[in-house]
Each structure stands twice: as structure tokens, then as C-alpha cells.
Amino acid sequence: MTQKYKVITLCGSTRFKEQFMEAQKRLTLEGCIVISVGLFGHAGDEEVWKPGTKEMLDDMHLRKIDMADEIFVINVGGYIGESTKREIAYAKKTGKTVNYLEP
């Protein structure tokens, strides 16, 4: 029998790298397949800011949402930036469940 694992894409500001890593670990141990960001632009990954790269990564993140059953928003202190708000709206529009780190 093949196990059916829930697929979760993490969303949120890349300034919260530590919380992304904690959520990825916890959700993986709970039996979920976790899709995360590839670079942490607000936590030191300077490559993000090269021309065209941020736009590519933003589009790629929407494709990651397409692959997921739900998204998990890393909203430390309730913070949700513009990119994350767009991702939440996209997830809801495409029928994905949206869960949050903080209420």
C-alpha cells in the first residue's frame, strides 16, 4: 500500500529563515512533503536581487503552490508582506487550504 502524503508549500517573508527551517522540519516529521523557498533574499542570499531573478522566483513559487495540497504561511509576529499576500490570494483562488504559523 502506497502512503498518501499531504504536500505543503511554505510561504512568507524570507527574513524568517529560521522559522521556515523549523516549520519544514516539523511538517516533514508529521508526514508531509514540504516545498519551500529556494533562496532567502531577506536573509543574505544576494542572488535574488539580480535583474529578473526575483520575478522568476515569484512565478516559480506560484507553481510550487500549484503542486501543493495546501500552503503554510510563516507569519512571525503577524507579518505578511505583499508577495505573501499575493500567494495567499492565489492559493485561495485555486482552492488550496491556507494555514498559518500564528493566528
mmCIF file of C-alpha atoms in Angstrom:
data_model
loop_
_atom_site.group_PDB
_atom_site.id
_atom_site.type_symbol
_atom_site.label_atom_id
_atom_site.label_comp_id
_atom_site.label_asym_id
_atom_site.label_seq_id
_atom_site.Cartn_x
_atom_site.Cartn_y
_atom_site.Cartn_z
ATOM 1 C CA MET A 1 0.000 0.000 0.000
ATOM 2 C CA THR A 2 1.357 3.391 -1.004
ATOM 3 C CA GLN A 3 1.178 6.135 1.606
ATOM 4 C CA LYS A 4 -0.546 9.362 0.517
ATOM 5 C CA TYR A 5 1.429 12.288 1.879
ATOM 6 C CA LYS A 6 -0.008 15.792 2.116
ATOM 7 C CA VAL A 7 2.048 18.291 0.083
ATOM 8 C CA ILE A 8 2.527 21.688 1.738
ATOM 9 C CA THR A 9 4.185 24.773 0.248
ATOM 10 C CA LEU A 10 5.672 27.203 2.750
ATOM 11 C CA CYS A 11 5.010 30.905 2.136
ATOM 12 C CA GLY A 12 6.197 34.005 3.981
ATOM 13 C CA SER A 13 8.917 36.593 4.186
ATOM 14 C CA THR A 14 12.382 35.172 3.585
ATOM 15 C CA ARG A 15 13.594 37.219 6.566
ATOM 16 C CA PHE A 16 12.145 34.364 8.679
ATOM 17 C CA LYS A 17 14.682 31.743 7.522
ATOM 18 C CA GLU A 18 14.931 30.098 10.958
ATOM 19 C CA GLN A 19 11.136 29.719 11.214
ATOM 20 C CA PHE A 20 10.998 28.317 7.644
ATOM 21 C CA MET A 21 13.538 25.656 8.631
ATOM 22 C CA GLU A 22 11.662 24.830 11.870
ATOM 23 C CA ALA A 23 8.320 24.507 10.037
ATOM 24 C CA GLN A 24 9.897 22.372 7.317
ATOM 25 C CA LYS A 25 11.346 20.007 9.907
ATOM 26 C CA ARG A 26 8.141 19.789 11.987
ATOM 27 C CA LEU A 27 5.838 19.258 8.997
ATOM 28 C CA THR A 28 8.197 16.656 7.500
ATOM 29 C CA LEU A 29 8.218 14.738 10.797
ATOM 30 C CA GLU A 30 4.399 14.907 10.758
ATOM 31 C CA GLY A 31 4.492 13.027 7.440
ATOM 32 C CA CYS A 32 4.113 15.885 4.960
ATOM 33 C CA ILE A 33 6.050 16.587 1.776
ATOM 34 C CA VAL A 34 7.262 20.162 2.199
ATOM 35 C CA ILE A 35 8.056 22.556 -0.652
ATOM 36 C CA SER A 36 9.939 25.648 0.471
ATOM 37 C CA VAL A 37 11.700 28.660 -0.988
ATOM 38 C CA GLY A 38 14.992 28.073 -2.782
ATOM 39 C CA LEU A 39 16.653 31.301 -1.679
ATOM 40 C CA PHE A 40 16.321 33.608 1.322
ATOM 41 C CA GLY A 41 16.723 37.072 -0.217
ATOM 42 C CA HIS A 42 15.972 38.907 3.027
ATOM 43 C CA ALA A 43 18.374 36.651 4.951
ATOM 44 C CA GLY A 44 21.508 37.089 2.854
ATOM 45 C CA ASP A 45 21.014 35.326 -0.497
ATOM 46 C CA GLU A 46 22.093 38.264 -2.674
ATOM 47 C CA GLU A 47 21.472 36.371 -5.964
ATOM 48 C CA VAL A 48 17.744 37.080 -5.528
ATOM 49 C CA TRP A 49 18.277 40.753 -6.361
ATOM 50 C CA LYS A 50 19.894 40.201 -9.787
ATOM 51 C CA PRO A 51 17.745 41.525 -12.681
ATOM 52 C CA GLY A 52 14.859 39.163 -13.474
ATOM 53 C CA THR A 53 15.639 36.690 -10.681
ATOM 54 C CA LYS A 54 13.053 37.896 -8.133
ATOM 55 C CA GLU A 55 10.322 37.851 -10.807
ATOM 56 C CA MET A 56 11.301 34.303 -11.797
ATOM 57 C CA LEU A 57 11.311 33.147 -8.173
ATOM 58 C CA ASP A 58 7.905 34.757 -7.513
ATOM 59 C CA ASP A 59 6.423 32.962 -10.533
ATOM 60 C CA MET A 60 8.136 29.714 -9.542
ATOM 61 C CA HIS A 61 6.574 29.992 -6.077
ATOM 62 C CA LEU A 62 3.094 30.118 -7.643
ATOM 63 C CA ARG A 63 3.955 26.888 -9.489
ATOM 64 C CA LYS A 64 5.014 25.399 -6.123
ATOM 65 C CA ILE A 65 1.578 26.360 -4.779
ATOM 66 C CA ASP A 66 0.020 24.612 -7.801
ATOM 67 C CA MET A 67 1.844 21.412 -6.788
ATOM 68 C CA ALA A 68 0.649 21.573 -3.170
ATOM 69 C CA ASP A 69 -2.481 20.474 -1.340
ATOM 70 C CA GLU A 70 -2.174 23.491 0.947
ATOM 71 C CA ILE A 71 0.076 26.358 1.946
ATOM 72 C CA PHE A 72 1.547 27.123 5.353
ATOM 73 C CA VAL A 73 2.198 30.817 5.974
ATOM 74 C CA ILE A 74 5.205 31.755 8.112
ATOM 75 C CA ASN A 75 3.706 34.954 9.595
ATOM 76 C CA VAL A 76 6.038 35.710 12.518
ATOM 77 C CA GLY A 77 4.537 38.468 14.667
ATOM 78 C CA GLY A 78 1.590 38.528 12.269
ATOM 79 C CA TYR A 79 3.765 39.933 9.463
ATOM 80 C CA ILE A 80 2.531 39.212 5.921
ATOM 81 C CA GLY A 81 4.237 41.142 3.120
ATOM 82 C CA GLU A 82 2.936 41.980 -0.352
ATOM 83 C CA SER A 83 4.385 38.879 -2.073
ATOM 84 C CA THR A 84 2.916 36.616 0.590
ATOM 85 C CA LYS A 85 -0.490 38.341 0.381
ATOM 86 C CA ARG A 86 -0.446 37.656 -3.381
ATOM 87 C CA GLU A 87 0.466 33.996 -2.753
ATOM 88 C CA ILE A 88 -2.347 33.594 -0.182
ATOM 89 C CA ALA A 89 -4.865 35.107 -2.624
ATOM 90 C CA TYR A 90 -3.597 32.782 -5.381
ATOM 91 C CA ALA A 91 -3.822 29.728 -3.101
ATOM 92 C CA LYS A 92 -7.395 30.587 -2.086
ATOM 93 C CA LYS A 93 -8.392 31.264 -5.717
ATOM 94 C CA THR A 94 -7.058 27.832 -6.713
ATOM 95 C CA GLY A 95 -8.870 26.051 -3.852
ATOM 96 C CA LYS A 96 -5.910 25.381 -1.561
ATOM 97 C CA THR A 97 -6.193 25.242 2.215
ATOM 98 C CA VAL A 98 -4.294 28.068 3.932
ATOM 99 C CA ASN A 99 -2.808 27.538 7.390
ATOM 100 C CA TYR A 100 -0.742 29.968 9.451
ATOM 101 C CA LEU A 101 2.145 29.690 11.900
ATOM 102 C CA GLU A 102 0.461 32.329 14.103
ATOM 103 C CA PRO A 103 -3.296 33.065 14.343
#
